Tab-separated table of C-alpha atoms in Angstrom:
chain	number	residue	atom	x	y	z
H	1	UNK	CA	23.951	77.190	51.626
H	2	UNK	CA	21.486	75.011	53.517
H	3	UNK	CA	18.923	75.423	50.713
H	4	UNK	CA	21.379	74.190	48.091
H	5	UNK	CA	22.311	71.179	50.228
H	6	UNK	CA	18.633	70.267	50.565
H	7	UNK	CA	18.152	70.505	46.805
H	8	UNK	CA	21.158	68.256	46.170
H	9	UNK	CA	19.814	65.675	48.674
H	10	UNK	CA	16.346	65.700	47.052
H	11	UNK	CA	17.893	65.278	43.621
H	12	UNK	CA	19.966	62.317	44.895
H	13	UNK	CA	16.869	60.628	46.360
H	14	UNK	CA	14.992	61.081	43.084
H	15	UNK	CA	17.843	59.419	41.199
H	16	UNK	CA	17.829	56.485	43.595
H	17	UNK	CA	14.091	56.071	43.214
H	18	UNK	CA	14.420	56.173	39.456
H	19	UNK	CA	17.152	53.524	39.558
H	20	UNK	CA	15.032	51.328	41.803
H	21	UNK	CA	12.062	51.737	39.480
H	22	UNK	CA	14.194	50.825	36.487
H	23	UNK	CA	15.523	47.734	38.264
H	24	UNK	CA	12.004	46.671	39.240
H	25	UNK	CA	10.808	47.198	35.676
H	26	UNK	CA	13.708	45.128	34.398
H	27	UNK	CA	12.942	42.307	36.816
H	28	UNK	CA	9.258	42.485	35.904
H	29	UNK	CA	10.099	42.453	32.182
H	30	UNK	CA	12.336	39.420	32.650
H	31	UNK	CA	9.633	37.617	34.655
H	32	UNK	CA	6.941	38.445	32.116
H	33	UNK	CA	9.202	37.438	29.249
H	34	UNK	CA	9.957	34.120	30.937
H	35	UNK	CA	6.269	33.539	31.613
H	36	UNK	CA	5.301	34.369	28.039
H	37	UNK	CA	8.054	32.076	26.754
H	38	UNK	CA	6.863	29.294	29.049
H	39	UNK	CA	3.254	29.771	27.846
H	40	UNK	CA	4.410	29.739	24.234
H	41	UNK	CA	6.462	26.597	24.726
H	42	UNK	CA	3.557	25.003	26.576
H	43	UNK	CA	1.241	25.886	23.686
H	44	UNK	CA	3.759	24.475	21.219
H	45	UNK	CA	4.024	21.265	23.235
H	46	UNK	CA	0.262	21.001	23.533
H	47	UNK	CA	-0.173	21.571	19.811
H	48	UNK	CA	2.546	19.031	19.036
H	49	UNK	CA	0.937	16.445	21.316
H	50	UNK	CA	-2.473	17.096	19.754
H	51	UNK	CA	-1.103	16.722	16.239
H	52	UNK	CA	0.841	13.661	17.280
H	53	UNK	CA	-2.451	12.184	18.458
H	54	UNK	CA	-4.090	13.133	15.168
H	55	UNK	CA	-1.298	11.527	13.136
H	56	UNK	CA	-1.488	8.242	15.063
H	57	UNK	CA	-5.282	8.247	14.692
H	58	UNK	CA	-4.823	8.716	10.959
H	59	UNK	CA	-2.294	5.869	10.831
H	60	UNK	CA	-4.650	3.552	12.728
H	61	UNK	CA	-7.452	4.474	10.310
H	62	UNK	CA	-5.159	3.557	7.444
H	63	UNK	CA	-4.307	0.230	9.085
H	64	UNK	CA	-8.021	-0.614	9.341
H	65	UNK	CA	-8.455	0.318	5.674
H	66	UNK	CA	-5.604	-1.997	4.689
H	67	UNK	CA	-6.966	-4.909	6.742
H	68	UNK	CA	-10.423	-4.401	5.212
H	69	UNK	CA	-8.953	-4.582	1.706
H	70	UNK	CA	-7.043	-7.759	2.578
H	71	UNK	CA	-10.038	-9.432	4.184
H	72	UNK	CA	-12.426	-8.601	1.341
H	73	UNK	CA	-9.822	-8.884	-1.424
H	74	UNK	CA	-11.161	-5.572	-2.698
H	75	UNK	CA	-8.518	-3.313	-4.246
H	76	UNK	CA	-10.784	-0.597	-5.592
H	77	UNK	CA	-8.918	2.720	-5.444
H	78	UNK	CA	-5.550	1.049	-4.875
H	79	UNK	CA	-2.573	1.227	-7.220
H	80	UNK	CA	-1.000	-2.184	-7.882
H	81	UNK	CA	2.652	-2.346	-8.905
H	82	UNK	CA	4.037	-5.881	-9.139
H	83	UNK	CA	3.169	-7.293	-5.706
H	84	UNK	CA	2.791	-3.966	-3.875
H	85	UNK	CA	-0.516	-2.148	-3.347
H	86	UNK	CA	-0.555	1.564	-2.450
H	87	UNK	CA	-3.277	4.056	-1.641
H	88	UNK	CA	-3.646	7.601	-0.267
H	89	UNK	CA	-6.509	8.831	1.904
H	90	UNK	CA	-7.043	12.590	2.285
H	91	UNK	CA	-9.690	15.125	3.295
H	92	UNK	CA	-9.317	14.802	7.069
H	93	UNK	CA	-9.767	18.058	9.048
H	94	UNK	CA	-9.160	18.943	12.694
H	95	UNK	CA	-9.404	22.035	14.913
H	96	UNK	CA	-7.100	24.959	14.207
H	97	UNK	CA	-7.238	24.477	10.429
H	98	UNK	CA	-5.149	21.313	10.726
H	99	UNK	CA	-5.603	18.810	7.886
H	100	UNK	CA	-4.653	15.151	7.635
H	101	UNK	CA	-3.734	12.496	5.092
H	102	UNK	CA	-2.775	8.821	5.146
H	103	UNK	CA	-0.443	6.918	2.848
H	104	UNK	CA	-0.789	3.126	2.734
H	105	UNK	CA	1.477	0.469	1.303
H	106	UNK	CA	1.086	-3.322	1.411
H	107	UNK	CA	4.118	-5.248	0.227
H	108	UNK	CA	3.260	-8.707	-1.150
H	109	UNK	CA	-0.424	-7.827	-0.903
H	110	UNK	CA	-1.442	-11.074	-2.626
H	111	UNK	CA	0.727	-13.273	-0.396
H	112	UNK	CA	2.444	-14.974	-3.326
H	113	UNK	CA	6.044	-13.969	-2.634
H	114	UNK	CA	6.253	-13.778	1.146
H	115	UNK	CA	4.697	-12.216	4.214
H	116	UNK	CA	2.292	-9.328	3.751
H	117	UNK	CA	3.873	-6.193	5.243
H	118	UNK	CA	1.744	-3.131	5.954
H	119	UNK	CA	3.287	0.343	6.196
H	120	UNK	CA	0.893	3.175	7.045
H	121	UNK	CA	1.853	6.820	7.626
H	122	UNK	CA	-0.551	9.380	9.084
H	123	UNK	CA	0.407	13.023	8.494
H	124	UNK	CA	-1.102	16.071	10.208
H	125	UNK	CA	-0.446	19.424	8.455
H	126	UNK	CA	-0.772	22.643	10.488
H	127	UNK	CA	-2.092	25.944	9.148
H	128	UNK	CA	1.475	27.254	8.816
H	129	UNK	CA	2.439	24.322	6.602
H	130	UNK	CA	4.487	22.354	9.160
H	131	UNK	CA	3.788	18.646	9.324
H	132	UNK	CA	3.943	15.878	11.869
H	133	UNK	CA	3.812	12.177	10.959
H	134	UNK	CA	3.550	8.797	12.657
H	135	UNK	CA	4.246	5.533	10.867
H	136	UNK	CA	2.908	2.083	11.774
H	137	UNK	CA	4.531	-1.029	10.333
H	138	UNK	CA	3.188	-4.526	10.781
H	139	UNK	CA	2.940	-7.925	9.155
H	140	UNK	CA	-0.491	-9.381	8.585
H	141	UNK	CA	-1.713	-12.950	8.339
H	142	UNK	CA	-5.104	-14.607	8.424
H	143	UNK	CA	-6.266	-15.666	11.869
H	144	UNK	CA	-5.597	-19.358	12.588
H	145	UNK	CA	-8.472	-21.831	12.547
H	146	UNK	CA	-7.015	-25.025	13.986
H	147	UNK	CA	-5.569	-23.853	17.301
H	148	UNK	CA	-6.503	-27.106	19.083
H	149	UNK	CA	-5.821	-30.743	18.382
H	150	UNK	CA	-9.430	-31.710	19.131
H	151	UNK	CA	-12.172	-29.178	19.838
H	152	UNK	CA	-15.862	-29.588	20.630
H	153	UNK	CA	-17.710	-26.295	20.370
H	154	UNK	CA	-21.114	-27.314	21.777
H	155	UNK	CA	-24.410	-25.690	20.861
H	156	UNK	CA	-27.571	-24.303	22.435
H	157	UNK	CA	-29.590	-27.517	22.290
H	158	UNK	CA	-29.158	-31.033	23.626
H	159	UNK	CA	-28.613	-32.510	20.157
H	160	UNK	CA	-24.863	-32.521	20.668
H	161	UNK	CA	-23.421	-32.093	24.120
H	162	UNK	CA	-20.211	-30.383	23.141
H	163	UNK	CA	-18.102	-33.021	24.856
H	164	UNK	CA	-14.856	-34.661	23.807
H	165	UNK	CA	-15.087	-38.294	24.870
H	166	UNK	CA	-12.456	-41.013	24.765
H	167	UNK	CA	-14.670	-43.928	25.779
H	168	UNK	CA	-12.066	-46.684	25.654
H	169	UNK	CA	-8.436	-45.616	25.136
H	170	UNK	CA	-6.172	-43.499	22.972
H	171	UNK	CA	-3.301	-41.015	22.866
H	172	UNK	CA	-2.910	-37.379	21.820
H	173	UNK	CA	0.350	-35.522	21.114
H	174	UNK	CA	1.815	-33.055	18.606
H	175	UNK	CA	4.401	-32.564	15.871
H	176	UNK	CA	5.288	-30.106	13.087
H	177	UNK	CA	4.711	-31.439	9.579
H	178	UNK	CA	6.976	-28.749	8.079
H	179	UNK	CA	9.879	-30.322	9.987
H	180	UNK	CA	9.017	-33.963	9.401
H	181	UNK	CA	5.992	-35.903	8.173
H	182	UNK	CA	7.238	-38.990	10.035
H	183	UNK	CA	8.769	-37.745	13.297
H	184	UNK	CA	10.561	-40.176	15.576
H	185	UNK	CA	9.220	-38.425	18.672
H	186	UNK	CA	6.172	-36.275	19.344
H	187	UNK	CA	5.738	-33.108	21.351
H	188	UNK	CA	3.635	-31.685	24.173
H	189	UNK	CA	1.550	-28.960	22.532
H	190	UNK	CA	-1.746	-30.739	21.833
H	191	UNK	CA	-4.854	-29.129	23.335
H	192	UNK	CA	-8.098	-31.037	23.836
H	193	UNK	CA	-10.820	-28.433	24.334
H	194	UNK	CA	-14.545	-28.368	25.064
H	195	UNK	CA	-16.569	-25.154	24.956
H	196	UNK	CA	-19.771	-26.833	26.103
H	197	UNK	CA	-21.995	-24.614	28.259
H	198	UNK	CA	-25.081	-26.837	28.366
H	199	UNK	CA	-26.659	-27.487	31.752
H	200	UNK	CA	-26.672	-31.211	30.983
H	201	UNK	CA	-22.960	-31.125	30.265
H	202	UNK	CA	-22.269	-29.284	33.509
H	203	UNK	CA	-23.848	-32.057	35.556
H	204	UNK	CA	-22.943	-35.072	33.453
H	205	UNK	CA	-19.749	-37.100	33.524
H	206	UNK	CA	-17.023	-34.917	32.157
H	207	UNK	CA	-17.056	-32.246	29.472
H	208	UNK	CA	-13.796	-33.915	28.463
H	209	UNK	CA	-13.931	-37.607	29.269
H	210	UNK	CA	-10.597	-39.405	29.382
H	211	UNK	CA	-10.911	-43.155	29.704
H	212	UNK	CA	-7.468	-44.770	29.494
H	213	UNK	CA	-6.213	-41.942	27.290
H	214	UNK	CA	-2.747	-40.383	27.408
H	215	UNK	CA	-2.523	-36.695	26.514
H	216	UNK	CA	0.791	-34.938	25.998
H	217	UNK	CA	-0.416	-31.370	26.255
H	218	UNK	CA	-3.408	-29.638	27.817
H	219	UNK	CA	-7.111	-30.052	28.511
H	220	UNK	CA	-9.367	-26.980	28.450
H	221	UNK	CA	-12.966	-26.815	29.711
H	222	UNK	CA	-15.276	-24.007	30.735
H	223	UNK	CA	-15.352	-23.012	34.419
H	224	UNK	CA	-18.399	-24.397	36.188
H	225	UNK	CA	-18.797	-27.263	33.740
H	226	UNK	CA	-18.325	-30.891	34.670
H	227	UNK	CA	-14.710	-30.362	33.660
H	228	UNK	CA	-12.422	-33.312	33.077
H	229	UNK	CA	-13.214	-36.879	34.024
H	230	UNK	CA	-10.271	-39.313	34.225
H	231	UNK	CA	-9.969	-43.042	34.556
H	232	UNK	CA	-7.257	-44.339	36.875
H	233	UNK	CA	-4.930	-45.147	33.976
H	234	UNK	CA	-5.344	-41.852	32.111
H	235	UNK	CA	-2.412	-39.427	31.971
H	236	UNK	CA	-2.063	-35.703	31.295
H	237	UNK	CA	1.450	-34.376	31.328
H	238	UNK	CA	4.091	-32.136	29.831
H	239	UNK	CA	7.879	-32.354	29.448
H	240	UNK	CA	8.482	-31.224	33.041
H	241	UNK	CA	5.556	-32.943	34.745
H	242	UNK	CA	6.328	-35.262	37.660
H	243	UNK	CA	5.968	-38.994	37.181
H	244	UNK	CA	3.263	-38.995	39.829
H	245	UNK	CA	0.498	-38.119	39.967
H	246	UNK	CA	-0.449	-39.177	36.463
H	247	UNK	CA	-2.589	-36.061	36.015
H	248	UNK	CA	-0.632	-32.805	36.033
H	249	UNK	CA	-3.375	-30.396	37.118
H	250	UNK	CA	-1.247	-27.416	36.030
H	251	UNK	CA	-2.072	-28.496	32.466
H	252	UNK	CA	-5.815	-28.217	33.018
H	253	UNK	CA	-7.194	-24.816	32.013
H	254	UNK	CA	-10.609	-23.157	32.238
H	255	UNK	CA	-10.126	-21.036	29.148
H	256	UNK	CA	-11.003	-23.110	26.085
H	257	UNK	CA	-10.769	-21.153	22.868
H	258	UNK	CA	-11.803	-22.311	19.437
H	259	UNK	CA	-12.335	-19.630	16.773
H	260	UNK	CA	-15.438	-20.127	14.660
H	261	UNK	CA	-15.581	-18.647	11.175
H	262	UNK	CA	-18.167	-18.882	8.413
H	263	UNK	CA	-17.816	-21.586	5.805
H	264	UNK	CA	-18.118	-19.939	2.390
H	265	UNK	CA	-18.972	-22.725	-0.037
H	266	UNK	CA	-17.467	-21.848	-3.429
H	267	UNK	CA	-19.299	-22.150	-6.711
H	268	UNK	CA	-18.326	-25.036	-8.974
H	269	UNK	CA	-19.159	-25.471	-12.649
H	270	UNK	CA	-17.636	-28.863	-13.489
H	271	UNK	CA	-19.879	-31.825	-12.786
H	272	UNK	CA	-18.319	-34.894	-11.170
H	273	UNK	CA	-19.725	-38.005	-12.782
H	274	UNK	CA	-18.895	-41.596	-12.074
H	275	UNK	CA	-16.727	-43.159	-9.397
H	276	UNK	CA	-13.399	-44.663	-10.478
H	277	UNK	CA	-11.627	-41.805	-12.233
H	278	UNK	CA	-8.761	-39.315	-11.930
H	279	UNK	CA	-9.472	-35.623	-11.416
H	280	UNK	CA	-7.322	-32.529	-11.035
H	281	UNK	CA	-4.276	-31.357	-12.941
H	282	UNK	CA	-0.820	-31.924	-11.489
H	283	UNK	CA	1.128	-28.675	-11.199
H	284	UNK	CA	-1.941	-26.428	-11.517
H	285	UNK	CA	-1.738	-23.201	-9.524
H	286	UNK	CA	-5.494	-22.951	-8.990
H	287	UNK	CA	-7.809	-25.803	-8.014
H	288	UNK	CA	-10.325	-27.389	-10.346
H	289	UNK	CA	-13.800	-27.069	-8.828
H	290	UNK	CA	-16.205	-29.979	-9.132
H	291	UNK	CA	-19.740	-30.406	-7.868
H	292	UNK	CA	-21.919	-33.441	-7.326
H	293	UNK	CA	-25.682	-33.260	-6.809
H	294	UNK	CA	-26.930	-35.944	-4.464
H	295	UNK	CA	-25.168	-38.598	-2.395
H	296	UNK	CA	-21.699	-39.597	-3.563
H	297	UNK	CA	-20.626	-43.144	-2.720
H	298	UNK	CA	-17.537	-45.234	-3.365
H	299	UNK	CA	-17.822	-48.998	-2.859
H	300	UNK	CA	-15.776	-52.112	-3.575
H	301	UNK	CA	-13.197	-51.572	-6.299
H	302	UNK	CA	-14.015	-47.879	-6.716
H	303	UNK	CA	-11.281	-45.267	-6.311
H	304	UNK	CA	-11.416	-41.523	-6.857
H	305	UNK	CA	-7.862	-40.332	-7.590
H	306	UNK	CA	-6.967	-36.687	-7.045
H	307	UNK	CA	-3.886	-35.772	-9.070
H	308	UNK	CA	-3.859	-31.989	-8.612
H	309	UNK	CA	-5.506	-29.265	-6.538
H	310	UNK	CA	-9.249	-30.017	-6.350
H	311	UNK	CA	-12.271	-28.503	-4.627
H	312	UNK	CA	-15.293	-30.797	-4.411
H	313	UNK	CA	-18.746	-29.445	-3.482
H	314	UNK	CA	-21.230	-32.170	-2.491
H	315	UNK	CA	-24.919	-31.394	-2.014
H	316	UNK	CA	-25.612	-34.707	-0.273
H	317	UNK	CA	-23.703	-37.269	1.770
H	318	UNK	CA	-20.259	-38.777	1.223
H	319	UNK	CA	-20.010	-42.498	1.919
H	320	UNK	CA	-17.089	-44.903	1.459
H	321	UNK	CA	-17.469	-48.622	2.071
H	322	UNK	CA	-15.760	-51.924	1.279
H	323	UNK	CA	-12.547	-51.081	-0.551
H	324	UNK	CA	-13.876	-47.737	-1.782
H	325	UNK	CA	-11.205	-45.073	-1.433
H	326	UNK	CA	-10.193	-41.510	-2.228
H	327	UNK	CA	-6.536	-41.349	-3.209
H	328	UNK	CA	-4.774	-37.964	-3.094
H	329	UNK	CA	-1.482	-38.347	-4.935
H	330	UNK	CA	1.805	-36.607	-4.134
H	331	UNK	CA	0.832	-33.830	-6.588
H	332	UNK	CA	-2.735	-33.488	-5.338
H	333	UNK	CA	-4.754	-31.689	-2.696
H	334	UNK	CA	-8.438	-32.008	-1.846
H	335	UNK	CA	-10.942	-29.739	-0.123
H	336	UNK	CA	-14.475	-31.106	0.292
H	337	UNK	CA	-17.469	-28.921	1.163
H	338	UNK	CA	-20.089	-31.360	2.408
H	339	UNK	CA	-23.778	-30.549	2.859
H	340	UNK	CA	-24.766	-33.971	4.197
H	341	UNK	CA	-23.530	-36.711	6.471
H	342	UNK	CA	-20.118	-38.347	6.256
H	343	UNK	CA	-19.542	-42.091	6.463
H	344	UNK	CA	-15.835	-42.607	5.980
H	345	UNK	CA	-15.399	-46.369	6.084
H	346	UNK	CA	-13.720	-48.727	3.626
H	347	UNK	CA	-10.330	-47.602	2.343
H	348	UNK	CA	-10.795	-44.058	3.653
H	349	UNK	CA	-8.811	-41.138	2.286
H	350	UNK	CA	-5.149	-41.739	1.429
H	351	UNK	CA	-3.059	-38.571	1.452
H	352	UNK	CA	0.239	-39.357	-0.232
H	353	UNK	CA	1.647	-35.904	0.587
H	354	UNK	CA	1.301	-36.672	4.315
H	355	UNK	CA	0.628	-32.959	4.826
H	356	UNK	CA	-2.656	-32.470	6.745
H	357	UNK	CA	-3.150	-29.086	5.075
H	358	UNK	CA	-3.648	-30.884	1.738
H	359	UNK	CA	-6.858	-32.678	2.733
H	360	UNK	CA	-9.679	-30.683	4.314
H	361	UNK	CA	-13.260	-31.714	5.053
H	362	UNK	CA	-15.603	-28.789	5.742
H	363	UNK	CA	-19.230	-29.020	6.789
H	364	UNK	CA	-21.285	-26.512	4.831
H	365	UNK	CA	-23.207	-23.911	6.805
H	366	UNK	CA	-26.282	-25.533	8.333
H	367	UNK	CA	-24.895	-29.079	8.157
H	368	UNK	CA	-25.806	-30.606	11.519
H	369	UNK	CA	-25.827	-34.237	10.416
H	370	UNK	CA	-23.675	-36.906	12.017
H	371	UNK	CA	-20.165	-37.541	10.666
H	372	UNK	CA	-18.526	-40.931	11.224
H	373	UNK	CA	-15.066	-42.471	10.735
H	374	UNK	CA	-15.067	-46.256	10.577
H	375	UNK	CA	-11.943	-46.748	8.480
H	376	UNK	CA	-8.634	-47.836	9.935
H	377	UNK	CA	-6.774	-46.043	7.123
H	378	UNK	CA	-4.398	-43.413	8.562
H	379	UNK	CA	-5.866	-39.974	7.981
H	380	UNK	CA	-3.692	-36.960	7.184
H	381	UNK	CA	-6.047	-34.003	7.139
H	382	UNK	CA	-8.279	-31.529	8.928
H	383	UNK	CA	-11.987	-31.573	9.701
H	384	UNK	CA	-14.105	-28.505	10.425
H	385	UNK	CA	-17.793	-29.193	10.974
H	386	UNK	CA	-18.842	-26.902	13.843
H	387	UNK	CA	-22.548	-27.755	13.593
H	388	UNK	CA	-22.286	-31.555	13.428
H	389	UNK	CA	-21.168	-34.439	15.617
H	390	UNK	CA	-18.060	-36.432	14.775
H	391	UNK	CA	-17.514	-40.053	15.855
H	392	UNK	CA	-14.465	-42.282	15.377
H	393	UNK	CA	-15.423	-45.949	15.582
H	394	UNK	CA	-12.089	-47.668	15.107
H	395	UNK	CA	-8.375	-47.675	15.913
H	396	UNK	CA	-7.596	-44.902	13.467
H	397	UNK	CA	-4.422	-42.817	13.427
H	398	UNK	CA	-4.987	-39.138	12.679
H	399	UNK	CA	-2.393	-36.534	11.724
H	400	UNK	CA	-3.974	-33.069	11.752
H	401	UNK	CA	-6.813	-31.468	13.744
H	402	UNK	CA	-10.592	-31.656	14.122
H	403	UNK	CA	-13.353	-29.242	15.153
H	404	UNK	CA	-16.963	-30.360	15.616
H	405	UNK	CA	-19.986	-29.824	17.848
H	406	UNK	CA	-18.965	-32.941	19.753
H	407	UNK	CA	-16.165	-35.446	19.215
H	408	UNK	CA	-16.447	-39.068	20.332
H	409	UNK	CA	-13.912	-41.876	20.168
H	410	UNK	CA	-16.185	-44.874	20.660
H	411	UNK	CA	-15.823	-47.973	22.855
H	412	UNK	CA	-14.370	-49.965	19.971
H	413	UNK	CA	-11.677	-47.386	19.238
H	414	UNK	CA	-8.213	-46.620	20.567
H	415	UNK	CA	-7.173	-43.704	18.379
H	416	UNK	CA	-3.724	-42.226	17.998
H	417	UNK	CA	-4.007	-38.496	17.404
H	418	UNK	CA	-1.053	-36.361	16.298
H	419	UNK	CA	-1.788	-32.632	16.197
H	420	UNK	CA	0.092	-30.731	13.479
H	421	UNK	CA	1.221	-27.448	15.078
H	422	UNK	CA	2.017	-25.923	11.663
H	423	UNK	CA	-1.739	-25.629	11.064
H	424	UNK	CA	-1.713	-22.439	13.133
H	425	UNK	CA	0.079	-20.788	10.198
H	426	UNK	CA	-2.299	-22.043	7.504
H	427	UNK	CA	-5.314	-20.235	6.022
H	428	UNK	CA	-7.851	-22.389	4.212
H	429	UNK	CA	-9.761	-21.134	1.194
H	430	UNK	CA	-13.481	-21.279	1.865
H	431	UNK	CA	-13.194	-20.343	5.539
H	432	UNK	CA	-13.907	-16.678	6.212
H	433	UNK	CA	-10.928	-16.097	8.494
H	434	UNK	CA	-10.141	-12.403	8.980
H	435	UNK	CA	-6.735	-10.861	8.544
H	436	UNK	CA	-5.068	-9.804	11.769
H	437	UNK	CA	-1.994	-7.783	12.700
H	438	UNK	CA	0.807	-10.163	13.598
H	439	UNK	CA	3.154	-7.508	15.064
H	440	UNK	CA	3.292	-3.755	15.414
H	441	UNK	CA	6.057	-1.152	15.257
H	442	UNK	CA	5.604	2.607	15.556
H	443	UNK	CA	7.941	5.394	14.473
H	444	UNK	CA	7.574	9.159	14.787
H	445	UNK	CA	8.628	11.662	12.141
H	446	UNK	CA	8.965	15.365	13.128
């Protein structure tokens, strides 16, 4: 009997051990299964993140491709339908047999019917055929040129000091010509900037010299330069500036910025001959391009009338004297590419549209000759001559913006300068301004 009891006890212990082993195996299987699942999910997440990175890289590549096409106006390989340009880029490969492709679309690619809108989708395709996409959407415009009311860019020699100098008096303020060409009041957004970094300018009297001038806006000079020099009656203020002191130092900055872009002088095949005449075609959608070899002058009784969009390329100087005048009618616009000096006296340039964007004077590349305004005729327009000096010798009123190596309002002048803030939205033909992304929105597609 005792032997049988011992056998039953041994059998019971073996069963318990077996049950314990089975339980342990079950727990181990559950743990291993959980670990394997976690590793698999982690691998999936890692793969997804990697492919997400690939798809956004592809989309960014497509965005660069679109901007390059806009900047160079090169649509080779694109499909044009009405005002939309589309293109597909393929052949991208990544680790793990992942491939990539990019689809690009530019709505209103030519800018004729509204804002250019870029939509770019980068797609990464895994070896099992699953895909992951990221889409970038943005609007694109050309970078602004006239971001300041008055800007002196300086140079690396002592020819022009890079200063802005009001030597007698004057006022500077701002307005928006798209709201009104004859505003009753003017705003506080004008910037007078000097980017001079010459040693002489750092030790001389003021990189921006304000003698009896009133600026509604800001003054910007480089740190370490001579900065701003004020007379006792000068003012610098904004809408919330205190009445005293007259100079609101919070509106002085040490971060002047004036973009500089190449001047691309266009070719012109129509010769301009004579003085008193009418050129341009009213209502034309493209400008008529004229050229003149030598120095072009308008004297007493001579008037050049511009009745439509016109581009004028001058190989010499432009000089107006006496009653000589350029008259841009209400249907006209004028862009002058000037290789020589400018002497704008006499009757000056009359811009009947009163839109500064419709009259532009550009110094051709390499033009470092002196430009001078002696007329008292109100000037609606823009001036961009980054290699030359610019001097105003009279009590002229200017609506627009100017950029030059140095800008001087002489002792005999008390100018009134109204900066047109809408110029920050204008691109000028003949200036190599790049296209830039104006905003950016990203979406993810599983």
